[in-house]
Tab-separated table of C-alpha atoms in Angstrom:
chain	number	residue	atom	x	y	z
T	32	MET	CA	30.518	54.686	-69.661
T	33	ASP	CA	32.695	51.904	-68.640
T	34	HIS	CA	36.459	52.359	-68.110
T	35	GLY	CA	38.320	49.222	-66.795
T	36	GLY	CA	35.371	48.078	-64.812
T	37	GLU	CA	34.457	51.391	-63.249
T	38	THR	CA	31.434	53.184	-64.475
T	39	VAL	CA	31.808	56.953	-65.094
T	40	PRO	CA	28.369	58.291	-66.393
T	41	TYR	CA	29.361	61.904	-66.909
T	42	LEU	CA	31.713	64.704	-66.019
T	43	PRO	CA	30.820	67.349	-63.559
T	44	THR	CA	29.360	70.589	-64.852
T	45	SER	CA	32.333	72.461	-63.614
T	46	ALA	CA	34.628	70.565	-66.072
T	47	TYR	CA	32.508	71.626	-69.021
T	48	LYS	CA	32.488	75.246	-67.707
T	49	ARG	CA	36.293	75.200	-67.589
T	50	MET	CA	36.290	73.872	-71.169
T	51	LEU	CA	34.099	76.710	-72.253
T	52	ASP	CA	36.309	79.242	-70.433
T	53	LEU	CA	39.338	77.705	-72.222
T	54	ALA	CA	37.626	77.998	-75.601
T	55	VAL	CA	36.876	81.658	-74.942
T	56	GLY	CA	40.272	82.409	-73.803
T	57	VAL	CA	41.838	80.705	-76.958
T	58	LEU	CA	39.525	82.784	-79.283
T	59	GLU	CA	40.552	85.955	-77.458
T	60	ALA	CA	44.298	85.119	-77.687
T	61	GLY	CA	46.418	87.608	-79.674
T	62	CYS	CA	49.367	85.357	-80.394
T	63	PRO	CA	50.489	81.732	-80.048
T	64	ASP	CA	52.265	82.471	-76.893
T	65	ASP	CA	48.979	83.379	-75.206
T	66	VAL	CA	47.410	80.117	-76.183
T	67	TRP	CA	49.647	77.534	-74.813
T	68	PRO	CA	49.679	78.840	-71.141
T	69	LEU	CA	45.918	78.726	-71.158
T	70	ILE	CA	45.940	74.981	-72.272
T	71	SER	CA	48.679	74.002	-69.850
T	72	SER	CA	46.981	75.615	-67.019
T	73	GLU	CA	43.625	73.952	-67.691
T	74	LEU	CA	45.025	70.488	-68.276
T	75	LEU	CA	47.322	70.599	-65.317
T	76	GLN	CA	44.529	71.669	-63.091
T	77	SER	CA	41.915	69.357	-64.382
T	78	LEU	CA	44.186	66.226	-64.576
T	79	ASP	CA	46.020	66.937	-61.329
T	80	GLY	CA	49.327	66.979	-63.194
T	81	THR	CA	52.694	68.486	-62.265
T	82	LEU	CA	54.227	68.869	-65.797
T	83	LEU	CA	52.768	69.216	-69.233
T	84	LEU	CA	54.697	68.502	-72.429
T	85	ARG	CA	53.610	69.703	-75.904
T	86	LYS	CA	54.663	67.851	-78.979
T	87	ASP	CA	54.139	69.501	-82.319
T	88	VAL	CA	57.332	68.325	-84.275
T	89	GLU	CA	59.010	65.101	-85.032
T	90	TRP	CA	61.039	63.802	-82.154
T	91	THR	CA	64.197	61.814	-82.308
T	92	PRO	CA	66.436	60.853	-79.285
T	93	ALA	CA	68.958	63.468	-80.353
T	94	GLY	CA	66.622	66.374	-81.254
T	95	GLY	CA	63.231	68.072	-81.573
T	96	ALA	CA	61.766	70.828	-79.485
T	97	VAL	CA	60.377	69.696	-76.091
T	98	THR	CA	58.153	72.391	-74.660
T	99	ALA	CA	57.259	71.960	-70.878
T	100	TRP	CA	55.056	73.768	-68.359
T	101	ARG	CA	55.082	73.110	-64.700
T	102	ARG	CA	51.925	73.587	-62.706
T	103	GLY	CA	51.609	77.111	-61.524
T	104	SER	CA	54.203	78.517	-63.882
T	105	PRO	CA	53.157	80.868	-66.653
T	106	GLU	CA	56.400	80.477	-68.652
T	107	PRO	CA	57.720	77.278	-70.364
T	108	ASP	CA	60.340	75.287	-68.391
T	109	VAL	CA	63.719	74.090	-69.758
T	110	LEU	CA	64.306	70.407	-69.214
T	111	GLY	CA	67.608	68.742	-68.573
T	112	ALA	CA	69.280	66.983	-71.574
T	113	GLU	CA	68.780	63.492	-70.115
T	114	ALA	CA	65.149	64.087	-69.321
T	115	ALA	CA	64.552	65.503	-72.781
T	116	ARG	CA	66.306	62.602	-74.478
T	117	HIS	CA	64.065	60.057	-72.603
T	118	ILE	CA	60.933	62.041	-73.476
T	119	ARG	CA	61.961	62.278	-77.232
T	120	GLU	CA	62.426	58.505	-77.307
T	121	GLY	CA	58.719	58.401	-76.637
T	122	PHE	CA	58.456	55.118	-74.813
T	123	PRO	CA	55.689	53.776	-74.884
T	124	PHE	CA	53.603	56.344	-76.733
T	125	ALA	CA	55.708	56.342	-79.899
T	126	GLY	CA	55.320	52.621	-80.364
T	127	HIS	CA	51.530	52.938	-79.942
T	128	TYR	CA	50.380	56.164	-81.532
T	129	GLY	CA	53.056	55.998	-84.143
T	130	THR	CA	52.046	52.607	-85.442
T	131	THR	CA	48.214	52.488	-84.978
T	132	PRO	CA	45.324	54.823	-85.963
T	133	ASP	CA	44.216	54.950	-82.264
T	134	ARG	CA	44.027	58.507	-80.930
T	135	ALA	CA	42.333	57.965	-77.703
T	136	PRO	CA	44.013	59.303	-74.540
T	137	ARG	CA	46.048	56.486	-73.041
T	138	THR	CA	48.383	56.203	-69.991
T	139	ALA	CA	52.005	54.828	-70.213
T	140	ALA	CA	50.957	52.059	-67.732
T	141	GLU	CA	47.852	51.195	-69.847
T	142	ILE	CA	49.933	50.886	-73.053
T	143	ALA	CA	53.067	49.096	-71.697
T	144	GLY	CA	51.587	47.376	-68.722
T	145	GLU	CA	51.912	48.647	-65.219
T	146	ARG	CA	54.882	46.417	-64.273
T	147	THR	CA	56.791	46.941	-67.568
T	148	TRP	CA	56.218	50.593	-67.433
T	149	ARG	CA	57.426	51.063	-63.838
T	150	ARG	CA	60.573	49.027	-64.471
T	151	SER	CA	61.389	50.804	-67.827
T	152	GLY	CA	64.421	52.949	-68.179
T	153	THR	CA	62.169	55.872	-69.141
T	154	ALA	CA	60.115	55.628	-65.968
T	155	VAL	CA	63.207	55.266	-63.762
T	156	ALA	CA	64.889	58.272	-65.388
T	157	LEU	CA	61.743	60.450	-65.133
T	158	ARG	CA	61.311	59.590	-61.556
T	159	GLU	CA	64.906	60.576	-60.801
T	160	GLU	CA	64.963	63.769	-62.982
T	161	LEU	CA	61.342	65.104	-62.771
T	162	GLY	CA	59.852	63.476	-59.802
T	163	THR	CA	57.023	62.020	-61.837
T	164	ASP	CA	56.139	58.328	-62.601
T	165	GLN	CA	52.847	58.438	-64.454
T	166	MET	CA	52.132	59.852	-67.968
T	167	LEU	CA	48.926	60.416	-69.892
T	168	GLY	CA	49.175	60.972	-73.620
T	169	ILE	CA	46.485	63.114	-75.227
T	170	PRO	CA	47.205	63.102	-79.024
T	171	LEU	CA	45.412	65.516	-81.335
T	172	PRO	CA	42.689	63.697	-83.294
T	173	ALA	CA	43.977	64.628	-86.716
T	174	SER	CA	47.776	65.260	-86.515
T	175	GLY	CA	48.933	63.919	-89.948
T	176	SER	CA	52.172	61.858	-90.277
T	177	THR	CA	53.722	63.485	-87.149
T	178	VAL	CA	51.696	62.672	-84.158
T	179	GLN	CA	51.043	65.889	-82.197
T	180	GLY	CA	49.486	66.398	-78.857
T	181	PHE	CA	50.185	66.607	-75.072
T	182	ILE	CA	51.660	64.456	-72.286
T	183	ILE	CA	50.695	65.034	-68.687
T	184	HIS	CA	53.053	63.925	-65.924
T	185	ARG	CA	52.458	63.282	-62.350
T	186	ALA	CA	53.574	61.285	-59.368
T	187	GLY	CA	51.633	58.737	-57.400
T	188	ALA	CA	48.539	56.864	-58.727
T	189	ASP	CA	47.739	56.396	-62.397
T	190	PHE	CA	45.068	58.556	-63.946
T	191	ARG	CA	41.584	57.828	-62.843
T	192	PRO	CA	38.819	56.763	-65.264
T	193	GLN	CA	37.063	60.148	-64.816
T	194	GLU	CA	40.284	62.022	-65.716
T	195	ARG	CA	40.572	59.884	-68.829
T	196	LEU	CA	37.005	60.719	-69.694
T	197	TYR	CA	37.826	64.401	-69.261
T	198	ALA	CA	40.900	63.974	-71.495
T	199	ALA	CA	38.725	62.429	-74.238
T	200	GLN	CA	36.153	65.124	-73.916
T	201	VAL	CA	38.686	67.945	-74.233
T	202	GLN	CA	40.505	66.440	-77.184
T	203	PRO	CA	38.412	68.285	-79.923
T	204	LEU	CA	38.839	71.545	-78.078
T	205	LEU	CA	42.697	71.084	-78.034
T	206	SER	CA	42.641	70.300	-81.730
T	207	GLY	CA	40.829	73.552	-82.376
T	208	ALA	CA	43.121	75.459	-80.021
T	209	ALA	CA	46.261	74.130	-81.818
T	210	ALA	CA	44.810	75.230	-85.186
T	211	GLN	CA	44.062	78.717	-83.753
T	212	ALA	CA	47.666	78.903	-82.460
T	213	ARG	CA	48.988	78.013	-85.971
T	214	LEU	CA	46.683	80.552	-87.577
T	215	LEU	CA	47.919	83.271	-85.129
T	216	GLY	CA	51.564	82.233	-85.887
T	217	HIS	CA	51.029	83.149	-89.488
T	218	CYS	CA	49.847	86.592	-88.601
T	219	ARG	CA	52.449	89.368	-88.609
T	220	ARG	CA	53.528	90.402	-85.131
T	221	THR	CA	53.639	94.092	-84.269
T	222	GLU	CA	56.788	93.475	-82.167
T	223	ARG	CA	59.502	91.018	-82.565
T	224	THR	CA	61.229	89.013	-79.760
T	225	ASP	CA	64.842	90.228	-79.092
T	226	PRO	CA	66.956	87.457	-80.633
T	227	ALA	CA	69.413	87.902	-77.753
T	228	ARG	CA	66.900	86.453	-75.358
T	229	TYR	CA	67.537	83.082	-76.929
T	230	GLY	CA	71.351	83.728	-77.254
T	231	LEU	CA	71.181	84.446	-81.059
T	232	THR	CA	74.092	86.622	-82.459
T	233	PRO	CA	73.469	89.097	-85.098
T	234	ARG	CA	74.969	86.822	-87.786
T	235	GLU	CA	72.766	83.925	-86.648
T	236	THR	CA	69.769	86.170	-86.818
T	237	ALA	CA	70.683	87.101	-90.323
T	238	VAL	CA	71.004	83.498	-91.362
T	239	LEU	CA	67.714	82.711	-89.686
T	240	GLY	CA	66.076	85.490	-91.768
T	241	ALA	CA	67.577	84.108	-94.976
T	242	LEU	CA	66.445	80.633	-94.038
T	243	ALA	CA	62.872	81.802	-93.582
T	244	SER	CA	62.983	83.100	-97.093
T	245	GLY	CA	63.654	79.599	-98.347
T	246	LEU	CA	67.187	80.015	-99.443
T	247	PRO	CA	69.453	76.912	-99.547
T	248	ALA	CA	72.843	77.077	-97.849
T	249	THR	CA	74.580	78.353	-101.097
T	250	GLY	CA	72.051	81.172	-101.508
T	251	ILE	CA	72.424	82.299	-97.792
T	252	ALA	CA	76.278	82.266	-98.303
T	253	ARG	CA	75.828	84.504	-101.339
T	254	ARG	CA	73.375	86.759	-99.661
T	255	LEU	CA	75.503	87.236	-96.456
T	256	ARG	CA	78.891	86.990	-98.284
T	257	ILE	CA	80.244	84.216	-96.157
T	258	SER	CA	81.294	80.710	-96.935
T	259	GLU	CA	78.830	77.845	-97.260
T	260	ARG	CA	80.831	76.062	-94.364
T	261	THR	CA	80.149	79.076	-92.080
T	262	VAL	CA	76.393	78.996	-93.009
T	263	HIS	CA	76.265	75.328	-91.846
T	264	LYS	CA	78.012	76.254	-88.627
T	265	HIS	CA	75.446	78.937	-87.955
T	266	LEU	CA	72.657	76.550	-88.844
T	267	GLN	CA	73.935	74.045	-86.309
T	268	ASN	CA	73.995	76.817	-83.674
T	269	LEU	CA	70.437	77.827	-84.480
T	270	TYR	CA	69.273	74.151	-84.164
T	271	ARG	CA	70.890	73.890	-80.792
T	272	LYS	CA	69.716	77.230	-79.374
T	273	LEU	CA	66.124	76.819	-80.607
T	274	ASP	CA	65.965	73.132	-79.762
T	275	THR	CA	65.135	71.994	-83.332
T	276	VAL	CA	66.397	69.448	-85.802
T	277	ASP	CA	65.885	70.729	-89.369
T	278	ARG	CA	65.340	73.968	-91.288
T	279	LEU	CA	61.544	73.762	-91.401
T	280	SER	CA	61.205	73.166	-87.636
T	281	THR	CA	63.664	76.044	-87.044
T	282	VAL	CA	61.611	78.575	-89.019
T	283	LEU	CA	58.357	77.400	-87.441
T	284	ARG	CA	59.919	77.638	-83.972
T	285	ALA	CA	61.381	81.060	-84.715
T	286	GLN	CA	57.954	82.296	-85.794
T	287	GLU	CA	56.318	80.991	-82.694
T	288	LEU	CA	58.872	82.672	-80.539
T	289	GLY	CA	58.454	85.998	-82.274
T	290	LEU	CA	61.892	85.993	-83.805
T	291	LEU	CA	60.396	86.126	-87.291
T	292	THR	CA	57.354	88.234	-88.329
T	293	ALA	CA	56.235	85.968	-91.219
T	294	PRO	CA	57.934	83.955	-93.957
T	295	ALA	CA	59.592	86.315	-96.261
T	296	PRO	CA	58.768	85.819	-100.022
T	297	ALA	CA	61.594	84.787	-102.162
T	298	ARG	CA	62.715	86.936	-104.980
T	299	SER	CA	62.131	85.528	-108.428
T	300	GLY	CA	65.862	84.791	-109.230
T	301	GLU	CA	66.278	82.971	-105.915
T	302	ARG	CA	63.150	80.915	-106.447
T	303	SER	CA	64.287	79.719	-109.735
T	304	ARG	CA	67.710	78.716	-108.362
T	305	ARG	CA	65.978	76.737	-105.569
T	306	THR	CA	63.796	74.827	-107.979
T	307	ALA	CA	66.996	73.764	-109.901
T	308	GLY	CA	68.242	71.663	-106.917
T	309	PRO	CA	68.884	71.585	-103.163
T	310	GLY	CA	72.231	73.388	-103.370
T	311	GLY	CA	73.022	72.517	-99.724
């Protein structure tokens, strides 16, 4: 196999063994929170990365959950606002994966050009804030209208041909692991995460529960006996605290974090009111 003039005939047996271990670990996972640390640990080790980002929702410069793991840490990291903004802008991956059917792993320097990438505002900001200057995008092969996948950060030299080959070989496994995590997310949890862990107040938690049942703002206001304006204020607080941008991503994020056990079925009267119009 030829990568930029350098021949890489195959991956070492140890790489495939790690992939097999990852597959077994994912199948044995009991909830989504068990899946992502396994993936981050494997990708960061095999690709000599320092930071892994997971993208599973639409990003805009102003919003969208950015989940990050640092090498050697079992828990997700919280990025600074400026670093998160640059990452959400997606340069140069958004312009490539968002406009072409290509889903092969690519580096930022490969897409934008080494010189253009290093001089870009994104690269400068990430060097200053995260200490990294190289990125490798690994999109999921079939991610629908919203491109999903992973971005590996590191400092120093760009990713080698053998590392890109590994990224291409592990792609199908990552797609299956993401599907397994979504399946686990739909399963009812035996224990719920304490909402206070994410700074949610009892009223915000109640609004979140009503939101998961599919109620519009007017329906939430009626159920909780508060004004519609207050509902919108609570929704904005939920978006900020859960790092989301809309109602759907908020419910999905809350389910992933264990703040919701499962989507609550709407009562027949509420369902008929929702079909009549958005109502807020």
